[in-house]
Short mmCIF file of C-alpha atoms in Angstrom, two decimals:
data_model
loop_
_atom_site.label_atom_id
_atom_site.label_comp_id
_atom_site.label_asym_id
_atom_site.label_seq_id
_atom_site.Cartn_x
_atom_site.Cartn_y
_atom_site.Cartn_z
CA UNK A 1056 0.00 0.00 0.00
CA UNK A 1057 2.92 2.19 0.80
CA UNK A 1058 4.47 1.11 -2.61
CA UNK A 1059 1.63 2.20 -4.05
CA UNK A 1060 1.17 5.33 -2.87
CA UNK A 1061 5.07 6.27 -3.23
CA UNK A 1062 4.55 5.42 -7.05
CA UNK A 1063 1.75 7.32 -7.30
CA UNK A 1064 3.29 10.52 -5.88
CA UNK A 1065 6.36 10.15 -7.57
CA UNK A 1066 4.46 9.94 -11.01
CA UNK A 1067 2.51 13.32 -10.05
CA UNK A 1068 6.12 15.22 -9.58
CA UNK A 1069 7.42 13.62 -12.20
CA UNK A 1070 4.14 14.83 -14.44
CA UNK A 1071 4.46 18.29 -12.76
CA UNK A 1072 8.88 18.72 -13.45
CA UNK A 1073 7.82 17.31 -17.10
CA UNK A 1074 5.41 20.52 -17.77
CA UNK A 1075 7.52 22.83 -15.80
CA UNK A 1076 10.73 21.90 -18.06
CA UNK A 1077 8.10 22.35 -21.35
CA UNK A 1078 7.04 25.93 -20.27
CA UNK A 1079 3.24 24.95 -19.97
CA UNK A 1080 3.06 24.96 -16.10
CA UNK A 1081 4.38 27.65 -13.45
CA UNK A 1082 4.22 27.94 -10.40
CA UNK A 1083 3.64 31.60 -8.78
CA UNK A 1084 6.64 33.35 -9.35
CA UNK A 1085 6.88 36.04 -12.06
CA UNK A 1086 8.61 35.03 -14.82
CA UNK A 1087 11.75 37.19 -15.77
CA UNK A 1088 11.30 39.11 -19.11
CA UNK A 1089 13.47 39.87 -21.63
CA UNK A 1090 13.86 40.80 -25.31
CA UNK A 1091 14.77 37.52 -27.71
CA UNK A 1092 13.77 35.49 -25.26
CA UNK A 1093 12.41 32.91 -27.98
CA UNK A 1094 15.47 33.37 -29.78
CA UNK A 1095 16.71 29.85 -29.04
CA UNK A 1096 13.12 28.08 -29.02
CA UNK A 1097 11.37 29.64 -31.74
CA UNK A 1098 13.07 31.72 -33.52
CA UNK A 1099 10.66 32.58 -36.08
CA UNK A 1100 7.91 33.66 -34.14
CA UNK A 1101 7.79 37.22 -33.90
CA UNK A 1102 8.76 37.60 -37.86
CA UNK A 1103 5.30 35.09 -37.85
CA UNK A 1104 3.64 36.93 -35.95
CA UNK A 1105 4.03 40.36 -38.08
CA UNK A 1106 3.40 39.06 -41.26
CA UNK A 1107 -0.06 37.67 -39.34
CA UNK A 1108 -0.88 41.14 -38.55
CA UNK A 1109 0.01 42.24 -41.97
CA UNK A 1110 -2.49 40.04 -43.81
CA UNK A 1111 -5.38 40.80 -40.94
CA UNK A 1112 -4.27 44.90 -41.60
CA UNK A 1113 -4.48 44.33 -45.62
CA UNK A 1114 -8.21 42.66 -45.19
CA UNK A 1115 -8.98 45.47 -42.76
CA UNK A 1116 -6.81 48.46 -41.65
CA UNK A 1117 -8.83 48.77 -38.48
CA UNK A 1118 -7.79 45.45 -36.85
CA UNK A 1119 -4.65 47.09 -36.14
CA UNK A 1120 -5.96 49.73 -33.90
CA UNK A 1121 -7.99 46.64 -32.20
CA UNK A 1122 -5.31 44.69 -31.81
CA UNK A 1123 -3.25 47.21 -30.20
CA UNK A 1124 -5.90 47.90 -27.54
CA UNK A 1125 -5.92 44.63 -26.41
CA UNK A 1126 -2.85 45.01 -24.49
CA UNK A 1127 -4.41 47.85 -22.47
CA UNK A 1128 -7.11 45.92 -21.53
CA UNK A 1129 -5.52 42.94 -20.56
CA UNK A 1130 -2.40 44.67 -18.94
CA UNK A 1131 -4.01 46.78 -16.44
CA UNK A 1132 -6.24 43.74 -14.92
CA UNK A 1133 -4.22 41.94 -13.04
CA UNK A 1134 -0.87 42.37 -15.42
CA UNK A 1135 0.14 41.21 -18.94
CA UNK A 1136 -1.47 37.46 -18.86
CA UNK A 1137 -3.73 37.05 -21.81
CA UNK A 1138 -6.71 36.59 -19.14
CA UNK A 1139 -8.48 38.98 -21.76
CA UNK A 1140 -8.63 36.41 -24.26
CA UNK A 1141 -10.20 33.48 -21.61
CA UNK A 1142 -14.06 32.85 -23.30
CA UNK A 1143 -16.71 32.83 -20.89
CA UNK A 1144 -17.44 29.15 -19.21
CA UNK A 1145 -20.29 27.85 -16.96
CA UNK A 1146 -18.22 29.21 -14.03
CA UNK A 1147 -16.32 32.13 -15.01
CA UNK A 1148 -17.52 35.44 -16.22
CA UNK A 1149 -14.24 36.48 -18.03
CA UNK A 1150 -13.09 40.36 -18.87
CA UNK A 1151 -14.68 40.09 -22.67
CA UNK A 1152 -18.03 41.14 -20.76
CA UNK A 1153 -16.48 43.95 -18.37
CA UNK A 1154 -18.17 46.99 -18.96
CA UNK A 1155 -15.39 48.47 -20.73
CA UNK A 1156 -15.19 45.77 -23.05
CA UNK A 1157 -18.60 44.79 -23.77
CA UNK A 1158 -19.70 45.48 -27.54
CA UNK A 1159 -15.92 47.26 -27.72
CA UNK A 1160 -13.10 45.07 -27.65
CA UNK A 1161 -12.57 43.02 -30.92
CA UNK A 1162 -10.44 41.52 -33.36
CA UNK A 1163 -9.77 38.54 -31.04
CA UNK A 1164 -9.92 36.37 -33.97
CA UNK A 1165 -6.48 37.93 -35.01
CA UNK A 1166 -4.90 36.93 -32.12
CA UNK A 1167 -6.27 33.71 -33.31
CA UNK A 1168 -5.26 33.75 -36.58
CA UNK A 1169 -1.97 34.37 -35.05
CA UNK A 1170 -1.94 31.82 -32.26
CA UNK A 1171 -2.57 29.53 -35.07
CA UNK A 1172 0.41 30.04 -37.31
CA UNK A 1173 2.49 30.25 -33.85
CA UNK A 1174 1.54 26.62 -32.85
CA UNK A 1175 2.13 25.29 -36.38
CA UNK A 1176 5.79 26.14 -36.18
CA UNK A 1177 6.88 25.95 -32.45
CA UNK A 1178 4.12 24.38 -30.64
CA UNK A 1179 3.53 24.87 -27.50
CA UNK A 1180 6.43 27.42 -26.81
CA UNK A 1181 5.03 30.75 -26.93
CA UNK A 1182 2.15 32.08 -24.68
CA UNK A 1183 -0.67 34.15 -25.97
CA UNK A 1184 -0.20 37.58 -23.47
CA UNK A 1185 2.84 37.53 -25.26
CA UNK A 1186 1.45 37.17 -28.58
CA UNK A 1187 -1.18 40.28 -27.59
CA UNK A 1188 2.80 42.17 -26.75
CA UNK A 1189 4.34 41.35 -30.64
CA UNK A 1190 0.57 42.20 -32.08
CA UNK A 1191 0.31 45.25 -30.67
CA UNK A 1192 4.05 46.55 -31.48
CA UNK A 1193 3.56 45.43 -34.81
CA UNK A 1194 0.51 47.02 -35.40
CA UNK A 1195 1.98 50.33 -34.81
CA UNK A 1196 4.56 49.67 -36.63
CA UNK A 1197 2.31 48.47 -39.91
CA UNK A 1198 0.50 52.09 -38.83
CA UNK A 1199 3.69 53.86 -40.25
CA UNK A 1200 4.17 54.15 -35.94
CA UNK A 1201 7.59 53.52 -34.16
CA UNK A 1202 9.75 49.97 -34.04
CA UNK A 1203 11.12 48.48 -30.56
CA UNK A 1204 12.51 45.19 -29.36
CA UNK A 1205 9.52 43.74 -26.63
CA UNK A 1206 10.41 41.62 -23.71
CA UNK A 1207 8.93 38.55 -23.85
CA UNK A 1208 8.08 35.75 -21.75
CA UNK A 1209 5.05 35.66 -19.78
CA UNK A 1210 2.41 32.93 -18.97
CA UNK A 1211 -1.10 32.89 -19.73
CA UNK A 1212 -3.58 33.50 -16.42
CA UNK A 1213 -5.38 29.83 -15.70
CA UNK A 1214 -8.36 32.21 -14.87
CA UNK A 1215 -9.84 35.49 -15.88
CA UNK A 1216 -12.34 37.85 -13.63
CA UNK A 1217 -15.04 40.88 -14.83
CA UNK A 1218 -15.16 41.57 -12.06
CA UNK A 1219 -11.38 42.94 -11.78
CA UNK A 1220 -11.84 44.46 -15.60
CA UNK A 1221 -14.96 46.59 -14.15
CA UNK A 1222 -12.87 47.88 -10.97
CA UNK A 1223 -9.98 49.04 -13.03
CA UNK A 1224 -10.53 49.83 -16.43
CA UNK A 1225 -11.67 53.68 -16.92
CA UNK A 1226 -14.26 54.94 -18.57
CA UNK A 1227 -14.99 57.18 -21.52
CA UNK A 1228 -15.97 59.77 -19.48
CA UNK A 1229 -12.88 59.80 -17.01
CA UNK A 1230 -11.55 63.04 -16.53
CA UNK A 1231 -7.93 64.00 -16.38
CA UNK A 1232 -7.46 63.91 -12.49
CA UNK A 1233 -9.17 60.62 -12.52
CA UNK A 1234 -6.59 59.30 -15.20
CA UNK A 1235 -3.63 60.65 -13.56
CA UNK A 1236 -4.36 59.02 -10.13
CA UNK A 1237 -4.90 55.99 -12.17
CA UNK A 1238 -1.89 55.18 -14.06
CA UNK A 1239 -0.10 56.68 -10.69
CA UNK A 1240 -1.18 53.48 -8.99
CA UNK A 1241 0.43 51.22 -11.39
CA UNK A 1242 3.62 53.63 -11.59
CA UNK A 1243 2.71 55.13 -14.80
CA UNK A 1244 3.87 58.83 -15.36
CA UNK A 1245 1.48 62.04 -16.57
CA UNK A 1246 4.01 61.66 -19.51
CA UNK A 1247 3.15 57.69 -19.99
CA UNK A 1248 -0.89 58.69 -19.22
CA UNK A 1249 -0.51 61.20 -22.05
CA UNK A 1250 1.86 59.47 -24.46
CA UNK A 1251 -0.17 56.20 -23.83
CA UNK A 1252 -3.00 58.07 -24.77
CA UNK A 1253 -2.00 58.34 -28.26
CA UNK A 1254 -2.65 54.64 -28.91
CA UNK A 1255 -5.47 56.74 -30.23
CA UNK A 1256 -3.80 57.91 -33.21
CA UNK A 1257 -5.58 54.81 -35.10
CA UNK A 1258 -8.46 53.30 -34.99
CA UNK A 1259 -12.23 54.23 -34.47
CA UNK A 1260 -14.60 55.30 -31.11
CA UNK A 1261 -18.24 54.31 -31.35
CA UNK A 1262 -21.42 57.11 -30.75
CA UNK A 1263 -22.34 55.17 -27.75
CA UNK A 1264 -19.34 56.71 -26.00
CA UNK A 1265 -19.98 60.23 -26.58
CA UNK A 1266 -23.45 61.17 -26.85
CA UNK A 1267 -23.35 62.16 -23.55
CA UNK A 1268 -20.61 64.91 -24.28
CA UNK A 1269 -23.04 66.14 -27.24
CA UNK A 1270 -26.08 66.34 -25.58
CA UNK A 1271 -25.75 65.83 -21.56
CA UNK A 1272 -22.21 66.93 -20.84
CA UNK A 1273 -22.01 65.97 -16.68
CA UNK A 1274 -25.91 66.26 -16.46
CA UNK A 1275 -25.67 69.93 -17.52
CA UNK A 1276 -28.63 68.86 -20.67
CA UNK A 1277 -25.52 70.73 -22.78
CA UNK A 1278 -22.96 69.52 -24.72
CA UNK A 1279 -19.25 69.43 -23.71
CA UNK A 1280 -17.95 73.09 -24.04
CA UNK A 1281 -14.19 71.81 -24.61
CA UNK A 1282 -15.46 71.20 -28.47
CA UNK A 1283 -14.76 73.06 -31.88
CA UNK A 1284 -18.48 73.88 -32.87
CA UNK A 1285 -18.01 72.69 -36.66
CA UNK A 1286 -16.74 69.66 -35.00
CA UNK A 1287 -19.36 69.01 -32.85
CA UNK A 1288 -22.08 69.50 -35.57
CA UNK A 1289 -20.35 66.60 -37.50
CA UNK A 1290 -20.31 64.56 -34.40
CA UNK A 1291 -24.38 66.02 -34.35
CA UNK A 1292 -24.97 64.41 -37.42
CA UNK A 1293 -22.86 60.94 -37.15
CA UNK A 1294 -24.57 60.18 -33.57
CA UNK A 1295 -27.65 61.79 -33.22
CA UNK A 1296 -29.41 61.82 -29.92
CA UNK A 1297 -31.55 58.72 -30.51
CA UNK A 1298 -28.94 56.80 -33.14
CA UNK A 1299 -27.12 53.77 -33.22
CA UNK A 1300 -24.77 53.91 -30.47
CA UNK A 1301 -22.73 51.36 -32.36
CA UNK A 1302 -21.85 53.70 -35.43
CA UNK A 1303 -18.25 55.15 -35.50
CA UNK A 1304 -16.48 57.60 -35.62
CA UNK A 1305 -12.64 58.50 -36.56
CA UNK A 1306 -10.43 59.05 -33.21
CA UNK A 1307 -8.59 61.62 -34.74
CA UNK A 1308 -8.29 63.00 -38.50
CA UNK A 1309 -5.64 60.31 -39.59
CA UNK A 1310 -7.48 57.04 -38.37
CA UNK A 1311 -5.05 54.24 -40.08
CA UNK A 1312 -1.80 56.26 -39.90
CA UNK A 1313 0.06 56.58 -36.22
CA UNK A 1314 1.32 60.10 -35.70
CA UNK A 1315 0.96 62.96 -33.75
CA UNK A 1316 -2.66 64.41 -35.78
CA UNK A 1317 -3.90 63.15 -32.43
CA UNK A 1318 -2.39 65.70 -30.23
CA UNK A 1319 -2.80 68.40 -33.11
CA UNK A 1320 -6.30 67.74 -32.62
CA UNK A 1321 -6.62 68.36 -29.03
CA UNK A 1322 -5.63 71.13 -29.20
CA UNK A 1323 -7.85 72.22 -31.83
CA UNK A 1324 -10.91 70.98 -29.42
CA UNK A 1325 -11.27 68.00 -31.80
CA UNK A 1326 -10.62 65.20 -29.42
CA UNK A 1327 -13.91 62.04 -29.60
CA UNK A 1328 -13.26 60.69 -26.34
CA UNK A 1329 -13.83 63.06 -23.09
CA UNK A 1330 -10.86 60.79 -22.12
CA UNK A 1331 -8.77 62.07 -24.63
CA UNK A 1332 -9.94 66.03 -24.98
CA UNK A 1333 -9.79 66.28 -21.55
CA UNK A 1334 -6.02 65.76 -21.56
CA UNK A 1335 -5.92 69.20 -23.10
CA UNK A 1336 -8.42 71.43 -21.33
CA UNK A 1337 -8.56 69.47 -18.22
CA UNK A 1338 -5.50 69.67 -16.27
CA UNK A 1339 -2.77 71.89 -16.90
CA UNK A 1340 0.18 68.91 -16.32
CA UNK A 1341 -1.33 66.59 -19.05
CA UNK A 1342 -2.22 69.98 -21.64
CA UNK A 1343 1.74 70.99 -21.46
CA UNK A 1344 2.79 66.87 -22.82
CA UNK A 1345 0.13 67.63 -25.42
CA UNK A 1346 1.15 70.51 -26.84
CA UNK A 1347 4.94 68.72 -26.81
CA UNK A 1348 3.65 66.19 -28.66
CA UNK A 1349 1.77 68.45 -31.13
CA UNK A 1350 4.88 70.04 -32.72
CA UNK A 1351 7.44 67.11 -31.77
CA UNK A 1352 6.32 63.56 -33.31
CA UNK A 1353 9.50 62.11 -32.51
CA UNK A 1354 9.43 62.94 -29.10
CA UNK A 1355 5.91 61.04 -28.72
CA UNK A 1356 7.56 58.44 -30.28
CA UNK A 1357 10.23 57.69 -28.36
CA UNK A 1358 7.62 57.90 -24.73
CA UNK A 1359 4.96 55.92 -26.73
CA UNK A 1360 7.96 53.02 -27.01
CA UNK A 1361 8.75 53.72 -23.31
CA UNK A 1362 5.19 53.50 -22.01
CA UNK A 1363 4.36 50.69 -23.98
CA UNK A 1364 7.21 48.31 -22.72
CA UNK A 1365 6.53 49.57 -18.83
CA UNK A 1366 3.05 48.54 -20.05
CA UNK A 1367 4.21 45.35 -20.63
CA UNK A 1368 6.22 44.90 -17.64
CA UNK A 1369 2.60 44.65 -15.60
CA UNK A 1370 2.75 41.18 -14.00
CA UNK A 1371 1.26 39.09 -10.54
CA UNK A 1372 2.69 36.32 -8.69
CA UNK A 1373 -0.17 33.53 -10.10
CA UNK A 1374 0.38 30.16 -11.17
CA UNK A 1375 0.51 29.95 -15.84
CA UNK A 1376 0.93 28.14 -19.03
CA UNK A 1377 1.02 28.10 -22.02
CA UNK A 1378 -2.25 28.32 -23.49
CA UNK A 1379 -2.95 25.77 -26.77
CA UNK A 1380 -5.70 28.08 -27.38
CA UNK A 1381 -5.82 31.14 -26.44
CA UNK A 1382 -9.84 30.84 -25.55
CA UNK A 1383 -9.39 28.16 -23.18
CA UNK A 1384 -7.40 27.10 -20.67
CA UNK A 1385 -5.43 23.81 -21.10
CA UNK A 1386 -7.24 20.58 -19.55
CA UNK A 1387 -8.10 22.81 -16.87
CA UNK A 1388 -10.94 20.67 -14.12
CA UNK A 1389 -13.77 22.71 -14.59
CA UNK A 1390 -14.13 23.68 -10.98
CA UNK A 1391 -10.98 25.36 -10.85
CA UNK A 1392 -11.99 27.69 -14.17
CA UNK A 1393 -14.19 30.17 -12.33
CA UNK A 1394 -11.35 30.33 -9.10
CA UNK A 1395 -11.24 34.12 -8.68
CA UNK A 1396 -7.56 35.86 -9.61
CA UNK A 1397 -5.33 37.77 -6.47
CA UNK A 1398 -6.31 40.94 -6.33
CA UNK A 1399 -3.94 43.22 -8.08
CA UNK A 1400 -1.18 44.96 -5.50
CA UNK A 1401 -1.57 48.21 -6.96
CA UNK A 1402 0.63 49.85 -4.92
CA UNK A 1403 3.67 47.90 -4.60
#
């Protein structure tokens, strides 16, 4: 019986050293990042991984802008781990229905599409939050945006929570105080908050997240004064009062090209987002890094790059793997799916 036993628990450390030597299983330490880190394991991946996001950007420029969001979302809930991508099961409500993210995020089958090619060449090697880190560089830089090496390897969460997603991520409405206090917590600068901000140099904003500013600016029944009239009365007419929230609009005047038209436009009063037009006429800290950026694109550049890797240096002490698919967890019993996350040590 003791035999027995003995064998039994040998084979389950055995099984356990056999995953952790594959990269598939972790234990709770943060893994170390660092740039080529699949140099020696898969050494095509990230050139696989850009030419991915260069067929998704050729079928639609706009996936690029999507893409890139992603690792917002999933980096500031509980750190870079790919819990964004986790589908919904029977006992988890994941972060793809967090208020923020709801009817918003998308493009996840890109990361798909990418995940795919991935696994064909190295399987198993290379975890999806990274994947979400290579996407989003490249899609800047298929944006006409700004190059940099990423640090790479991370683990993919074994869980994801809404509930964290709705207690962290901000809103459309934030103001600039709110934002700054914010990305403070996570040890993000006013000059990361602002530079960070111009993510929104691509991509698209939907009606739904302004027609308060045109019609009900902070339950005034007016719209938001910080707005160029002949911009507003486009605005008017794209998202009327009683319209399809889901229409949408450009977030600045060069939607597919990254550059600094968005900071030109803020301080014109042409900003979509409150979030964004607020960095100009709401605080006088964030309005001095905007008009810096205006006049100096390679100066935004070069903090964009910075931002974006502290972005990606987000991580938690929580058990990972590498994901097969990015959807699911691997083999996972289905009692331990919905196990809520740590709570995120914002402070540290």
């Amino acid at each position: 019986m003791r035999s027995a036993s003995f064998t039994a628990t040998s084979l389950i450390l055995y099984l356990f050293l056999f995953l952790l030597r594959r990269g598939t299983l972790t234990t709770g330490e943060i893994t170390p990042l660092r740039r080529g880190f699949y140099a020696g394991v898969c050494p095509e991946a990230e050139q696989i991984v850009r030419e991915t996001m260069r067929r998704a950007m050729t079928r639609e420029a706009r996936s690029g802008a999507s893409v890139m969001r992603l690792q917002f979302h999933d980096c500031f809930v509980n750190g870079c781990d790919g819990s964004l991508l986790l589908d919904d099961t029977p006992t988890m409500i994941g972060e793809k229905l967090a208020l923020s993210n709801i009817n918003s995020l998308r493009s996840f089958e890109v990361i798909d599409e990418v995940k795919e090619a991935v696994e064909k060449a190295c399987p198993g090697v290379v975890s999806c939050a990274d994947i979400i880190i290579m996407a989003a560089r490249d899609a800047v830089v298929l944006s006409e945006g700004p190059n940099w090496e990423v640090k790479l390897g991370r683990k993919d969460s074994l869980s994801a929570s809404q509930e964290a997603s709705d207690n962290i991520m901000p809103s459309p409405r934030s103001n600039a105080t709110f934002l700054i206090n914010l990305f403070h917590k996570f040890n993000l600068s006013i000059t990361d908050l602002v530079s960070l901000s111009g993510s929104h140099s691509i991509g698209m904003g939907r009606c739904f997240s302004i027609v308060f500013r045109l019609y009900n600016q902070s339950g005034t029944g007016r719209p938001d004064p910080h707005m160029d009239p002949r911009f507003r009365f486009k605005l008017n007419r794209l998202c009327p009062i009683s319209g399809d929230g889901n229409i949408t609009g450009r977030l600045d005047a060069t939607p597919v090209k990254f550059d600094n038209q968005y900071f030109k436009d803020l301080r014109m009063q042409r900003g979509f987002l409150n979030s964004d037009q607020t960095l100009f006429s709401g605080d006088a800290r964030t309005m001095a890094v905007v008009k810096r950026y205006s006049v100096d694109q390679k100066a935004f550049f070069a903090d964009f790059v910075e931002g974006m890797v502290k972005l990606g240096d987000l991580q938690i002490d929580q058990p990972g793997e590498i994901r097969r698919n990015c959807r699911v967890v691997n083999n996972a019993p289905r009692e331990k799916t919905g196990e809520a996350l740590a709570s995120f040590t914002l402070d540290a």
